[in-house]
PDB file of C-alpha atoms in Angstrom:
ATOM      1  CA  MET R 145       0.051  -0.087   0.063  1.00  0.00           C
ATOM      2  CA  THR R 146       1.140   3.635  -0.684  1.00  0.00           C
ATOM      3  CA  THR R 147       0.167   6.702   0.783  1.00  0.00           C
ATOM      4  CA  ILE R 148       0.712  10.081  -1.032  1.00  0.00           C
ATOM      5  CA  LEU R 149       0.956  13.265   0.827  1.00  0.00           C
ATOM      6  CA  THR R 150       0.737  16.629  -1.063  1.00  0.00           C
ATOM      7  CA  TYR R 151       0.991  20.141   0.253  1.00  0.00           C
ATOM      8  CA  THR R 152      -0.583  22.577  -2.178  1.00  0.00           C
ATOM      9  CA  LEU R 153       0.975  26.085  -2.703  1.00  0.00           C
ATOM     10  CA  LYS R 154      -1.534  28.958  -2.749  1.00  0.00           C
ATOM     11  CA  ASN R 155      -0.949  29.663  -6.647  1.00  0.00           C
ATOM     12  CA  LEU R 156      -1.663  26.234  -7.558  1.00  0.00           C
ATOM     13  CA  PRO R 157      -5.197  25.568  -9.124  1.00  0.00           C
ATOM     14  CA  ILE R 158      -6.491  23.138  -6.686  1.00  0.00           C
ATOM     15  CA  THR R 159      -9.266  23.713  -4.133  1.00  0.00           C
ATOM     16  CA  SER R 160      -8.409  20.754  -1.718  1.00  0.00           C
ATOM     17  CA  LYS R 161      -5.448  21.372   0.744  1.00  0.00           C
ATOM     18  CA  TRP R 162      -4.746  17.953   0.801  1.00  0.00           C
ATOM     19  CA  ALA R 163      -5.002  16.877  -2.645  1.00  0.00           C
ATOM     20  CA  LEU R 164      -4.098  13.255  -3.141  1.00  0.00           C
ATOM     21  CA  ARG R 165      -4.263  10.471  -0.718  1.00  0.00           C
ATOM     22  CA  PHE R 166      -4.438   7.197  -1.882  1.00  0.00           C
ATOM     23  CA  SER R 167      -5.484   3.946   0.448  1.00  0.00           C
ATOM     24  CA  MET R 168      -3.995   3.518   3.646  1.00  0.00           C
ATOM     25  CA  SER R 169      -0.648   2.970   5.199  1.00  0.00           C
ATOM     26  CA  SER R 170       0.761   2.249   8.636  1.00  0.00           C
ATOM     27  CA  ALA R 171       3.306   5.065   8.209  1.00  0.00           C
ATOM     28  CA  PRO R 172       3.068   7.853  10.633  1.00  0.00           C
ATOM     29  CA  ALA R 173       0.929  10.759   9.769  1.00  0.00           C
ATOM     30  CA  VAL R 174       2.834  14.003   8.977  1.00  0.00           C
ATOM     31  CA  GLN R 175       2.206  16.455  11.569  1.00  0.00           C
ATOM     32  CA  THR R 176       3.433  19.633  10.189  1.00  0.00           C
ATOM     33  CA  LYS R 177       2.970  21.251   6.791  1.00  0.00           C
ATOM     34  CA  MET R 178       6.204  20.804   4.856  1.00  0.00           C
ATOM     35  CA  LYS R 179       7.081  22.217   1.396  1.00  0.00           C
ATOM     36  CA  THR R 180      10.157  20.046   0.855  1.00  0.00           C
ATOM     37  CA  LEU R 181      11.069  16.543   1.454  1.00  0.00           C
ATOM     38  CA  VAL R 182      12.660  15.423   4.736  1.00  0.00           C
ATOM     39  CA  ASN R 183      16.006  14.273   3.029  1.00  0.00           C
ATOM     40  CA  PRO R 184      17.815  17.580   1.803  1.00  0.00           C
ATOM     41  CA  ASN R 185      19.662  15.593  -0.901  1.00  0.00           C
ATOM     42  CA  ILE R 186      16.578  14.863  -3.016  1.00  0.00           C
ATOM     43  CA  SER R 187      15.155  17.702  -5.266  1.00  0.00           C
ATOM     44  CA  ASN R 188      11.759  18.939  -4.344  1.00  0.00           C
ATOM     45  CA  VAL R 189       8.684  17.275  -6.267  1.00  0.00           C
ATOM     46  CA  VAL R 190       5.885  19.340  -7.196  1.00  0.00           C
ATOM     47  CA  VAL R 191       2.450  18.903  -8.531  1.00  0.00           C
ATOM     48  CA  VAL R 192       1.931  21.186 -11.672  1.00  0.00           C
ATOM     49  CA  HIS R 193      -1.503  20.043 -12.547  1.00  0.00           C
ATOM     50  CA  GLY R 194      -3.948  17.279 -12.441  1.00  0.00           C
ATOM     51  CA  VAL R 195      -7.194  15.950 -14.136  1.00  0.00           C
ATOM     52  CA  HIS R 196      -9.318  13.126 -13.640  1.00  0.00           C
ATOM     53  CA  LEU R 197     -12.095  11.305 -15.505  1.00  0.00           C
ATOM     54  CA  MET R 198     -15.760  11.707 -14.538  1.00  0.00           C
ATOM     55  CA  PRO R 199     -17.576   8.387 -13.824  1.00  0.00           C
ATOM     56  CA  HIS R 200     -19.619   8.476 -17.022  1.00  0.00           C
ATOM     57  CA  ASP R 201     -16.371   9.184 -19.019  1.00  0.00           C
ATOM     58  CA  LEU R 202     -15.043   5.878 -17.659  1.00  0.00           C
ATOM     59  CA  ALA R 203     -18.216   4.048 -18.401  1.00  0.00           C
ATOM     60  CA  LYS R 204     -18.516   5.541 -21.829  1.00  0.00           C
ATOM     61  CA  ALA R 205     -15.093   4.055 -22.480  1.00  0.00           C
ATOM     62  CA  ALA R 206     -16.283   0.525 -21.098  1.00  0.00           C
ATOM     63  CA  LEU R 207     -19.432   0.846 -23.383  1.00  0.00           C
ATOM     64  CA  MET R 208     -17.507   1.625 -26.676  1.00  0.00           C
ATOM     65  CA  GLY R 209     -14.961  -1.480 -25.748  1.00  0.00           C
ATOM     66  CA  LEU R 210     -17.910  -3.644 -25.204  1.00  0.00           C
ATOM     67  CA  MET R 211     -19.378  -2.829 -28.371  1.00  0.00           C
ATOM     68  CA  HIS R 212     -16.002  -3.137 -30.444  1.00  0.00           C
ATOM     69  CA  TRP R 213     -15.373  -6.624 -29.295  1.00  0.00           C
ATOM     70  CA  THR R 214     -18.715  -7.929 -29.410  1.00  0.00           C
ATOM     71  CA  SER R 215     -19.511  -6.226 -32.845  1.00  0.00           C
ATOM     72  CA  VAL R 216     -23.120  -5.833 -31.730  1.00  0.00           C
ATOM     73  CA  PRO R 217     -24.900  -2.876 -33.487  1.00  0.00           C
ATOM     74  CA  LYS R 218     -25.800  -0.084 -31.043  1.00  0.00           C
ATOM     75  CA  GLU R 219     -29.290  -0.133 -32.806  1.00  0.00           C
ATOM     76  CA  VAL R 220     -30.153  -3.348 -31.367  1.00  0.00           C
ATOM     77  CA  VAL R 221     -29.479  -2.644 -27.798  1.00  0.00           C
ATOM     78  CA  ASP R 222     -32.927  -2.342 -25.874  1.00  0.00           C
ATOM     79  CA  SER R 223     -31.734  -1.091 -22.467  1.00  0.00           C
ATOM     80  CA  ILE R 224     -28.443  -0.015 -20.832  1.00  0.00           C
ATOM     81  CA  ILE R 225     -27.872  -0.684 -17.114  1.00  0.00           C
ATOM     82  CA  PHE R 226     -24.884   0.735 -14.904  1.00  0.00           C
ATOM     83  CA  GLY R 227     -23.898   0.092 -11.410  1.00  0.00           C
ATOM     84  CA  THR R 228     -22.293   2.660  -8.986  1.00  0.00           C
ATOM     85  CA  VAL R 229     -21.167   1.877  -5.601  1.00  0.00           C
ATOM     86  CA  ILE R 230     -22.302   5.071  -4.266  1.00  0.00           C
ATOM     87  CA  GLN R 231     -24.994   7.167  -5.766  1.00  0.00           C
ATOM     88  CA  GLU R 232     -24.275  11.009  -6.120  1.00  0.00           C
ATOM     89  CA  VAL R 233     -26.642  13.747  -6.862  1.00  0.00           C
ATOM     90  CA  LYS R 234     -24.154  15.188  -9.522  1.00  0.00           C
ATOM     91  CA  THR R 235     -24.116  11.924 -11.466  1.00  0.00           C
ATOM     92  CA  SER R 236     -27.421  10.619 -10.806  1.00  0.00           C
ATOM     93  CA  ASN R 237     -27.612   8.570 -13.911  1.00  0.00           C
ATOM     94  CA  VAL R 238     -24.159   7.582 -15.046  1.00  0.00           C
ATOM     95  CA  ALA R 239     -25.620   4.891 -17.429  1.00  0.00           C
ATOM     96  CA  ARG R 240     -27.568   7.705 -19.476  1.00  0.00           C
ATOM     97  CA  LYS R 241     -24.635  10.033 -19.741  1.00  0.00           C
ATOM     98  CA  ALA R 242     -22.378   7.175 -20.743  1.00  0.00           C
ATOM     99  CA  ALA R 243     -24.746   5.868 -23.367  1.00  0.00           C
ATOM    100  CA  LEU R 244     -25.016   9.374 -25.162  1.00  0.00           C
ATOM    101  CA  GLY R 245     -21.337   9.833 -24.983  1.00  0.00           C
ATOM    102  CA  ALA R 246     -20.801   6.275 -26.672  1.00  0.00           C
ATOM    103  CA  GLY R 247     -22.903   7.072 -29.589  1.00  0.00           C
ATOM    104  CA  PHE R 248     -26.095   5.159 -28.539  1.00  0.00           C
ATOM    105  CA  SER R 249     -29.469   6.700 -29.587  1.00  0.00           C
ATOM    106  CA  ASP R 250     -31.122   9.005 -27.256  1.00  0.00           C
ATOM    107  CA  LYS R 251     -34.194   6.684 -27.637  1.00  0.00           C
ATOM    108  CA  THR R 252     -32.448   3.801 -25.818  1.00  0.00           C
ATOM    109  CA  PRO R 253     -33.287   3.748 -22.242  1.00  0.00           C
ATOM    110  CA  ALA R 254     -30.491   3.752 -19.588  1.00  0.00           C
ATOM    111  CA  CYS R 255     -30.751   3.509 -15.978  1.00  0.00           C
ATOM    112  CA  THR R 256     -28.071   3.293 -12.932  1.00  0.00           C
ATOM    113  CA  VAL R 257     -28.633   1.044  -9.874  1.00  0.00           C
ATOM    114  CA  THR R 258     -26.812   1.016  -6.731  1.00  0.00           C
ATOM    115  CA  MET R 259     -26.343  -1.472  -4.057  1.00  0.00           C
ATOM    116  CA  ALA R 260     -22.720  -0.648  -2.603  1.00  0.00           C
ATOM    117  CA  TYR R 261     -20.127  -3.339  -3.610  1.00  0.00           C
ATOM    118  CA  ILE R 262     -22.338  -5.480  -5.259  1.00  0.00           C
ATOM    119  CA  SER R 263     -23.768  -3.119  -7.661  1.00  0.00           C
ATOM    120  CA  ALA R 264     -22.383  -5.115 -10.763  1.00  0.00           C
ATOM    121  CA  ASN R 265     -24.299  -8.008  -9.520  1.00  0.00           C
ATOM    122  CA  GLN R 266     -27.713  -5.789  -9.266  1.00  0.00           C
ATOM    123  CA  VAL R 267     -26.944  -4.761 -12.763  1.00  0.00           C
ATOM    124  CA  MET R 268     -26.916  -8.408 -14.107  1.00  0.00           C
ATOM    125  CA  THR R 269     -30.014  -9.369 -12.145  1.00  0.00           C
ATOM    126  CA  THR R 270     -31.790  -6.276 -13.126  1.00  0.00           C
ATOM    127  CA  GLY R 271     -30.907  -6.866 -16.822  1.00  0.00           C
ATOM    128  CA  LYS R 272     -31.954 -10.556 -16.615  1.00  0.00           C
ATOM    129  CA  ASP R 273     -35.558  -9.472 -15.476  1.00  0.00           C
ATOM    130  CA  THR R 274     -35.826  -7.230 -18.381  1.00  0.00           C
ATOM    131  CA  VAL R 275     -34.663  -9.703 -20.916  1.00  0.00           C
ATOM    132  CA  THR R 276     -36.742 -12.777 -19.674  1.00  0.00           C
ATOM    133  CA  LYS R 277     -39.757 -10.881 -18.547  1.00  0.00           C
ATOM    134  CA  ASP R 278     -39.934  -7.408 -20.407  1.00  0.00           C
ATOM    135  CA  ASN R 279     -40.964  -4.228 -18.520  1.00  0.00           C
ATOM    136  CA  GLY R 280     -43.709  -3.859 -16.191  1.00  0.00           C
ATOM    137  CA  ILE R 281     -43.630  -7.192 -14.568  1.00  0.00           C
ATOM    138  CA  CYS R 282     -47.155  -7.779 -13.173  1.00  0.00           C
ATOM    139  CA  PRO R 283     -47.782 -11.581 -12.354  1.00  0.00           C
ATOM    140  CA  SER R 284     -51.533 -11.293 -11.719  1.00  0.00           C
ATOM    141  CA  SER R 285     -55.004 -12.729 -12.591  1.00  0.00           C
ATOM    142  CA  LEU R 286     -58.505 -11.152 -13.526  1.00  0.00           C
ATOM    143  CA  GLU R 287     -59.600 -12.346 -10.115  1.00  0.00           C
ATOM    144  CA  GLN R 288     -56.713 -10.602  -8.220  1.00  0.00           C
ATOM    145  CA  VAL R 289     -57.352  -7.514 -10.393  1.00  0.00           C
ATOM    146  CA  ALA R 290     -61.103  -7.393  -9.664  1.00  0.00           C
ATOM    147  CA  LYS R 291     -59.962  -7.172  -5.738  1.00  0.00           C
ATOM    148  CA  LEU R 292     -57.806  -4.026  -5.996  1.00  0.00           C
ATOM    149  CA  THR R 293     -58.901  -0.674  -4.668  1.00  0.00           C
ATOM    150  CA  ARG R 294     -60.381   1.678  -7.283  1.00  0.00           C
ATOM    151  CA  ALA R 295     -58.542   5.136  -7.627  1.00  0.00           C
ATOM    152  CA  PHE R 296     -61.587   7.451  -8.008  1.00  0.00           C
ATOM    153  CA  ILE R 297     -65.299   7.374  -7.417  1.00  0.00           C
ATOM    154  CA  LYS R 298     -65.818   3.803  -5.662  1.00  0.00           C
ATOM    155  CA  PRO R 299     -69.240   2.623  -6.998  1.00  0.00           C
ATOM    156  CA  CYS R 300     -68.386   2.870 -10.662  1.00  0.00           C
ATOM    157  CA  SER R 301     -64.781   3.474 -11.179  1.00  0.00           C
ATOM    158  CA  THR R 302     -62.814   0.977 -13.161  1.00  0.00           C
ATOM    159  CA  VAL R 303     -59.405   2.575 -12.873  1.00  0.00           C
ATOM    160  CA  ALA R 304     -57.111   0.657 -10.491  1.00  0.00           C
ATOM    161  CA  ALA R 305     -53.244   0.021 -10.279  1.00  0.00           C
ATOM    162  CA  ALA R 306     -53.442  -3.005 -12.744  1.00  0.00           C
ATOM    163  CA  ASN R 307     -54.934  -1.068 -15.640  1.00  0.00           C
ATOM    164  CA  SER R 308     -53.149   2.196 -15.181  1.00  0.00           C
ATOM    165  CA  SER R 309     -49.961   3.584 -16.828  1.00  0.00           C
ATOM    166  CA  PHE R 310     -46.571   2.742 -14.703  1.00  0.00           C
ATOM    167  CA  LEU R 311     -45.054   5.770 -13.051  1.00  0.00           C
ATOM    168  CA  THR R 312     -42.671   7.511 -15.403  1.00  0.00           C
ATOM    169  CA  ASP R 313     -40.637  10.480 -15.375  1.00  0.00           C
ATOM    170  CA  SER R 314     -40.163  12.739 -18.298  1.00  0.00           C
ATOM    171  CA  ALA R 315     -39.691  16.318 -19.105  1.00  0.00           C
ATOM    172  CA  SER R 316     -40.195  18.807 -22.139  1.00  0.00           C
ATOM    173  CA  ALA R 317     -39.295  22.361 -22.826  1.00  0.00           C
ATOM    174  CA  MET R 318     -40.585  24.698 -25.708  1.00  0.00           C
ATOM    175  CA  LEU R 319     -39.327  28.231 -26.596  1.00  0.00           C
ATOM    176  CA  ILE R 320     -41.902  30.625 -27.921  1.00  0.00           C
ATOM    177  CA  THR R 321     -41.158  34.043 -29.278  1.00  0.00           C
ATOM    178  CA  ALA R 322     -42.690  36.619 -31.673  1.00  0.00           C
ATOM    179  CA  GLU R 323     -42.344  35.532 -35.286  1.00  0.00           C
ATOM    180  CA  GLU R 324     -40.205  38.626 -36.206  1.00  0.00           C
ATOM    181  CA  LYS R 325     -37.646  37.577 -33.372  1.00  0.00           C
ATOM    182  CA  ALA R 326     -37.591  33.948 -34.565  1.00  0.00           C
ATOM    183  CA  LEU R 327     -36.904  34.912 -38.288  1.00  0.00           C
ATOM    184  CA  ALA R 328     -34.112  37.641 -36.947  1.00  0.00           C
ATOM    185  CA  MET R 329     -32.405  34.778 -35.168  1.00  0.00           C
ATOM    186  CA  ALA R 330     -32.742  32.623 -38.379  1.00  0.00           C
ATOM    187  CA  ASP R 331     -34.920  30.124 -36.527  1.00  0.00           C
ATOM    188  CA  LYS R 332     -37.680  28.554 -38.861  1.00  0.00           C
ATOM    189  CA  PRO R 333     -40.957  28.550 -36.834  1.00  0.00           C
ATOM    190  CA  LYS R 334     -42.031  24.965 -36.189  1.00  0.00           C
ATOM    191  CA  ALA R 335     -45.604  26.087 -35.398  1.00  0.00           C
ATOM    192  CA  TYR R 336     -47.861  29.095 -35.087  1.00  0.00           C
ATOM    193  CA  LEU R 337     -50.013  29.707 -31.873  1.00  0.00           C
ATOM    194  CA  ARG R 338     -53.396  30.424 -33.305  1.00  0.00           C
ATOM    195  CA  ASP R 339     -55.705  30.492 -30.500  1.00  0.00           C
ATOM    196  CA  PHE R 340     -56.272  28.961 -26.914  1.00  0.00           C
ATOM    197  CA  THR R 341     -58.704  28.726 -24.100  1.00  0.00           C
ATOM    198  CA  PHE R 342     -59.015  27.552 -20.731  1.00  0.00           C
ATOM    199  CA  VAL R 343     -61.936  25.790 -18.954  1.00  0.00           C
ATOM    200  CA  SER R 344     -63.271  24.666 -15.678  1.00  0.00           C
ATOM    201  CA  GLN R 345     -65.982  22.045 -14.756  1.00  0.00           C
ATOM    202  CA  ASP R 346     -67.743  20.620 -11.708  1.00  0.00           C
ATOM    203  CA  PRO R 347     -65.029  18.430 -10.259  1.00  0.00           C
ATOM    204  CA  LYS R 348     -67.577  16.064  -8.783  1.00  0.00           C
ATOM    205  CA  ASP R 349     -68.484  14.402 -12.076  1.00  0.00           C
ATOM    206  CA  GLN R 350     -66.606  16.300 -14.880  1.00  0.00           C
ATOM    207  CA  LEU R 351     -63.430  16.715 -13.413  1.00  0.00           C
ATOM    208  CA  LEU R 352     -61.476  15.320 -16.515  1.00  0.00           C
ATOM    209  CA  LEU R 353     -63.877  16.194 -19.286  1.00  0.00           C
ATOM    210  CA  GLY R 354     -61.947  19.437 -20.123  1.00  0.00           C
ATOM    211  CA  PRO R 355     -61.252  18.385 -23.724  1.00  0.00           C
ATOM    212  CA  THR R 356     -64.783  17.998 -24.548  1.00  0.00           C
ATOM    213  CA  TYR R 357     -65.510  21.764 -23.222  1.00  0.00           C
ATOM    214  CA  ALA R 358     -62.482  23.363 -24.535  1.00  0.00           C
ATOM    215  CA  THR R 359     -62.241  21.832 -28.073  1.00  0.00           C
ATOM    216  CA  PRO R 360     -65.441  23.499 -29.367  1.00  0.00           C
ATOM    217  CA  LYS R 361     -64.691  26.910 -27.580  1.00  0.00           C
ATOM    218  CA  VAL R 362     -61.211  27.083 -29.103  1.00  0.00           C
ATOM    219  CA  LEU R 363     -62.372  25.971 -32.686  1.00  0.00           C
ATOM    220  CA  GLU R 364     -65.151  28.754 -32.518  1.00  0.00           C
ATOM    221  CA  LYS R 365     -62.638  31.415 -31.509  1.00  0.00           C
ATOM    222  CA  ALA R 366     -60.301  30.413 -34.450  1.00  0.00           C
ATOM    223  CA  ARG R 367     -63.069  30.140 -36.832  1.00  0.00           C
ATOM    224  CA  LEU R 368     -62.451  26.519 -37.576  1.00  0.00           C
ATOM    225  CA  THR R 369     -64.542  23.199 -37.498  1.00  0.00           C
ATOM    226  CA  MET R 370     -63.466  19.630 -36.466  1.00  0.00           C
ATOM    227  CA  ASN R 371     -63.025  18.898 -40.253  1.00  0.00           C
ATOM    228  CA  ASP R 372     -60.156  21.639 -40.341  1.00  0.00           C
ATOM    229  CA  ILE R 373     -58.113  19.942 -37.893  1.00  0.00           C
ATOM    230  CA  ASP R 374     -55.240  17.394 -39.126  1.00  0.00           C
ATOM    231  CA  ALA R 375     -53.976  16.040 -35.788  1.00  0.00           C
ATOM    232  CA  PHE R 376     -55.768  15.945 -32.429  1.00  0.00           C
ATOM    233  CA  GLU R 377     -53.920  15.401 -29.253  1.00  0.00           C
ATOM    234  CA  PHE R 378     -55.483  14.749 -25.655  1.00  0.00           C
ATOM    235  CA  HIS R 379     -53.019  14.222 -22.954  1.00  0.00           C
ATOM    236  CA  GLU R 380     -54.100  12.024 -19.999  1.00  0.00           C
ATOM    237  CA  THR R 381     -52.640   9.270 -17.996  1.00  0.00           C
ATOM    238  CA  PHE R 382     -55.565   6.933 -18.184  1.00  0.00           C
ATOM    239  CA  SER R 383     -57.352   5.802 -21.334  1.00  0.00           C
ATOM    240  CA  GLY R 384     -60.496   5.675 -19.411  1.00  0.00           C
ATOM    241  CA  GLN R 385     -60.494   9.562 -19.377  1.00  0.00           C
ATOM    242  CA  ILE R 386     -60.021   9.593 -23.384  1.00  0.00           C
ATOM    243  CA  LEU R 387     -62.812   7.158 -23.699  1.00  0.00           C
ATOM    244  CA  ALA R 388     -65.201   9.285 -21.519  1.00  0.00           C
ATOM    245  CA  ASN R 389     -64.255  12.466 -23.392  1.00  0.00           C
ATOM    246  CA  PHE R 390     -65.040  10.629 -26.671  1.00  0.00           C
ATOM    247  CA  LYS R 391     -68.460   9.524 -25.321  1.00  0.00           C
ATOM    248  CA  ALA R 392     -69.307  12.866 -24.253  1.00  0.00           C
ATOM    249  CA  MET R 393     -68.348  14.529 -27.392  1.00  0.00           C
ATOM    250  CA  ASP R 394     -70.214  11.978 -29.504  1.00  0.00           C
ATOM    251  CA  SER R 395     -73.579  12.645 -27.518  1.00  0.00           C
ATOM    252  CA  ASP R 396     -76.334  15.150 -28.507  1.00  0.00           C
ATOM    253  CA  TRP R 397     -77.890  14.505 -24.856  1.00  0.00           C
ATOM    254  CA  PHE R 398     -74.632  15.509 -23.194  1.00  0.00           C
ATOM    255  CA  ALA R 399     -74.240  18.593 -25.236  1.00  0.00           C
ATOM    256  CA  GLN R 400     -77.925  19.690 -24.710  1.00  0.00           C
ATOM    257  CA  ASN R 401     -78.141  18.986 -20.835  1.00  0.00           C
ATOM    258  CA  TYR R 402     -74.386  19.921 -19.786  1.00  0.00           C
ATOM    259  CA  MET R 403     -72.960  22.236 -22.622  1.00  0.00           C
ATOM    260  CA  GLY R 404     -75.829  24.264 -23.497  1.00  0.00           C
ATOM    261  CA  ARG R 405     -75.367  23.206 -27.262  1.00  0.00           C
ATOM    262  CA  LYS R 406     -77.904  22.162 -29.765  1.00  0.00           C
ATOM    263  CA  THR R 407     -75.830  19.323 -31.317  1.00  0.00           C
ATOM    264  CA  LYS R 408     -72.896  17.288 -30.233  1.00  0.00           C
ATOM    265  CA  VAL R 409     -69.198  18.318 -30.534  1.00  0.00           C
ATOM    266  CA  GLY R 410     -68.171  15.386 -32.641  1.00  0.00           C
ATOM    267  CA  LEU R 411     -65.584  12.706 -32.475  1.00  0.00           C
ATOM    268  CA  PRO R 412     -61.872  13.309 -33.667  1.00  0.00           C
ATOM    269  CA  PRO R 413     -61.169  10.599 -36.426  1.00  0.00           C
ATOM    270  CA  LEU R 414     -58.990   8.083 -34.710  1.00  0.00           C
ATOM    271  CA  LYS R 415     -56.494   8.185 -37.732  1.00  0.00           C
ATOM    272  CA  LYS R 416     -56.022  11.787 -36.600  1.00  0.00           C
ATOM    273  CA  PHE R 417     -55.675  11.222 -33.003  1.00  0.00           C
ATOM    274  CA  HIS R 418     -52.425  11.068 -30.890  1.00  0.00           C
ATOM    275  CA  THR R 419     -51.881  10.858 -27.172  1.00  0.00           C
ATOM    276  CA  THR R 420     -48.267  12.117 -26.444  1.00  0.00           C
ATOM    277  CA  GLY R 421     -48.866  15.602 -25.103  1.00  0.00           C
ATOM    278  CA  TYR R 422     -46.276  17.765 -26.517  1.00  0.00           C
ATOM    279  CA  ARG R 423     -45.013  15.895 -29.518  1.00  0.00           C
ATOM    280  CA  LEU R 424     -47.676  16.795 -31.736  1.00  0.00           C
ATOM    281  CA  VAL R 425     -46.646  20.517 -31.966  1.00  0.00           C
ATOM    282  CA  MET R 426     -43.247  19.488 -32.886  1.00  0.00           C
ATOM    283  CA  ALA R 427     -44.194  16.705 -35.248  1.00  0.00           C
ATOM    284  CA  ALA R 428     -46.878  18.229 -37.326  1.00  0.00           C
ATOM    285  CA  GLU R 429     -45.769  19.320 -40.764  1.00  0.00           C
ATOM    286  CA  GLY R 430     -46.901  20.765 -44.221  1.00  0.00           C
ATOM    287  CA  GLY R 431     -49.296  23.366 -43.177  1.00  0.00           C
ATOM    288  CA  GLN R 432     -51.346  21.106 -40.874  1.00  0.00           C
ATOM    289  CA  ASN R 433     -53.707  22.335 -38.194  1.00  0.00           C
ATOM    290  CA  GLY R 434     -53.293  20.625 -34.792  1.00  0.00           C
ATOM    291  CA  LEU R 435     -55.398  20.780 -31.634  1.00  0.00           C
ATOM    292  CA  VAL R 436     -54.133  19.942 -28.180  1.00  0.00           C
ATOM    293  CA  ALA R 437     -56.112  19.385 -25.052  1.00  0.00           C
ATOM    294  CA  ALA R 438     -55.230  18.447 -21.557  1.00  0.00           C
TER     295      ALA R 438
END
């Protein structure tokens, strides 16, 4: 074993006073700060500069080496998992950063697991479950599902843990500006915001029916009809909410008794319907009209 002690001069670009200390040694600790070696016959040794690799850089090198030796195309990799002994906030997902750095697609999922010194073992067992059983493992039966607690209105609710989407984390960002500013910055606008509206209903029995109420209002403001829309998008976690909106939009009775309309709103054609939130705005092309509701 080796112990290295260094004393940093004030003008060196190192923030830690004791910059390097590797492993442990039985040698006695140095009690005083010395700039020179004890033996005056040996020239002083100084630290000029130092660099180190971030964890994801090391992982990236390992990934690139693995793909080189196996000759497996990056495109066929379904998931990437790395293990870290200690999880740190500043490097919360080493696997993701390593995968992007190694040239994998940003659509390839990557996650990092932590189980101290057996993190590598945890990687293998986690990966094994994905390979053999796919994602979202739910060993169950119709009888077990029927016994689950319902999430919303108890007498008639059909939404429970078994038929709901899994917990997911995601984020999106959008830059909006005046058209003149975008053109001045040589940025081609992806879409134009034609109009918008906000609505509110009785949360007791219409909590998630916002799209049904908002759709005709925004179309009337923009002087458009359902037939003028090339792509629809309703964003919601549960398919039951989408189906409830479809039923309300396709009902003359609902339009007359709840919305004060003479006729129903009308159903969006399924071939024009999307369910991915912000993606429609970024994907629609060729002079299309898009309607997004949430």
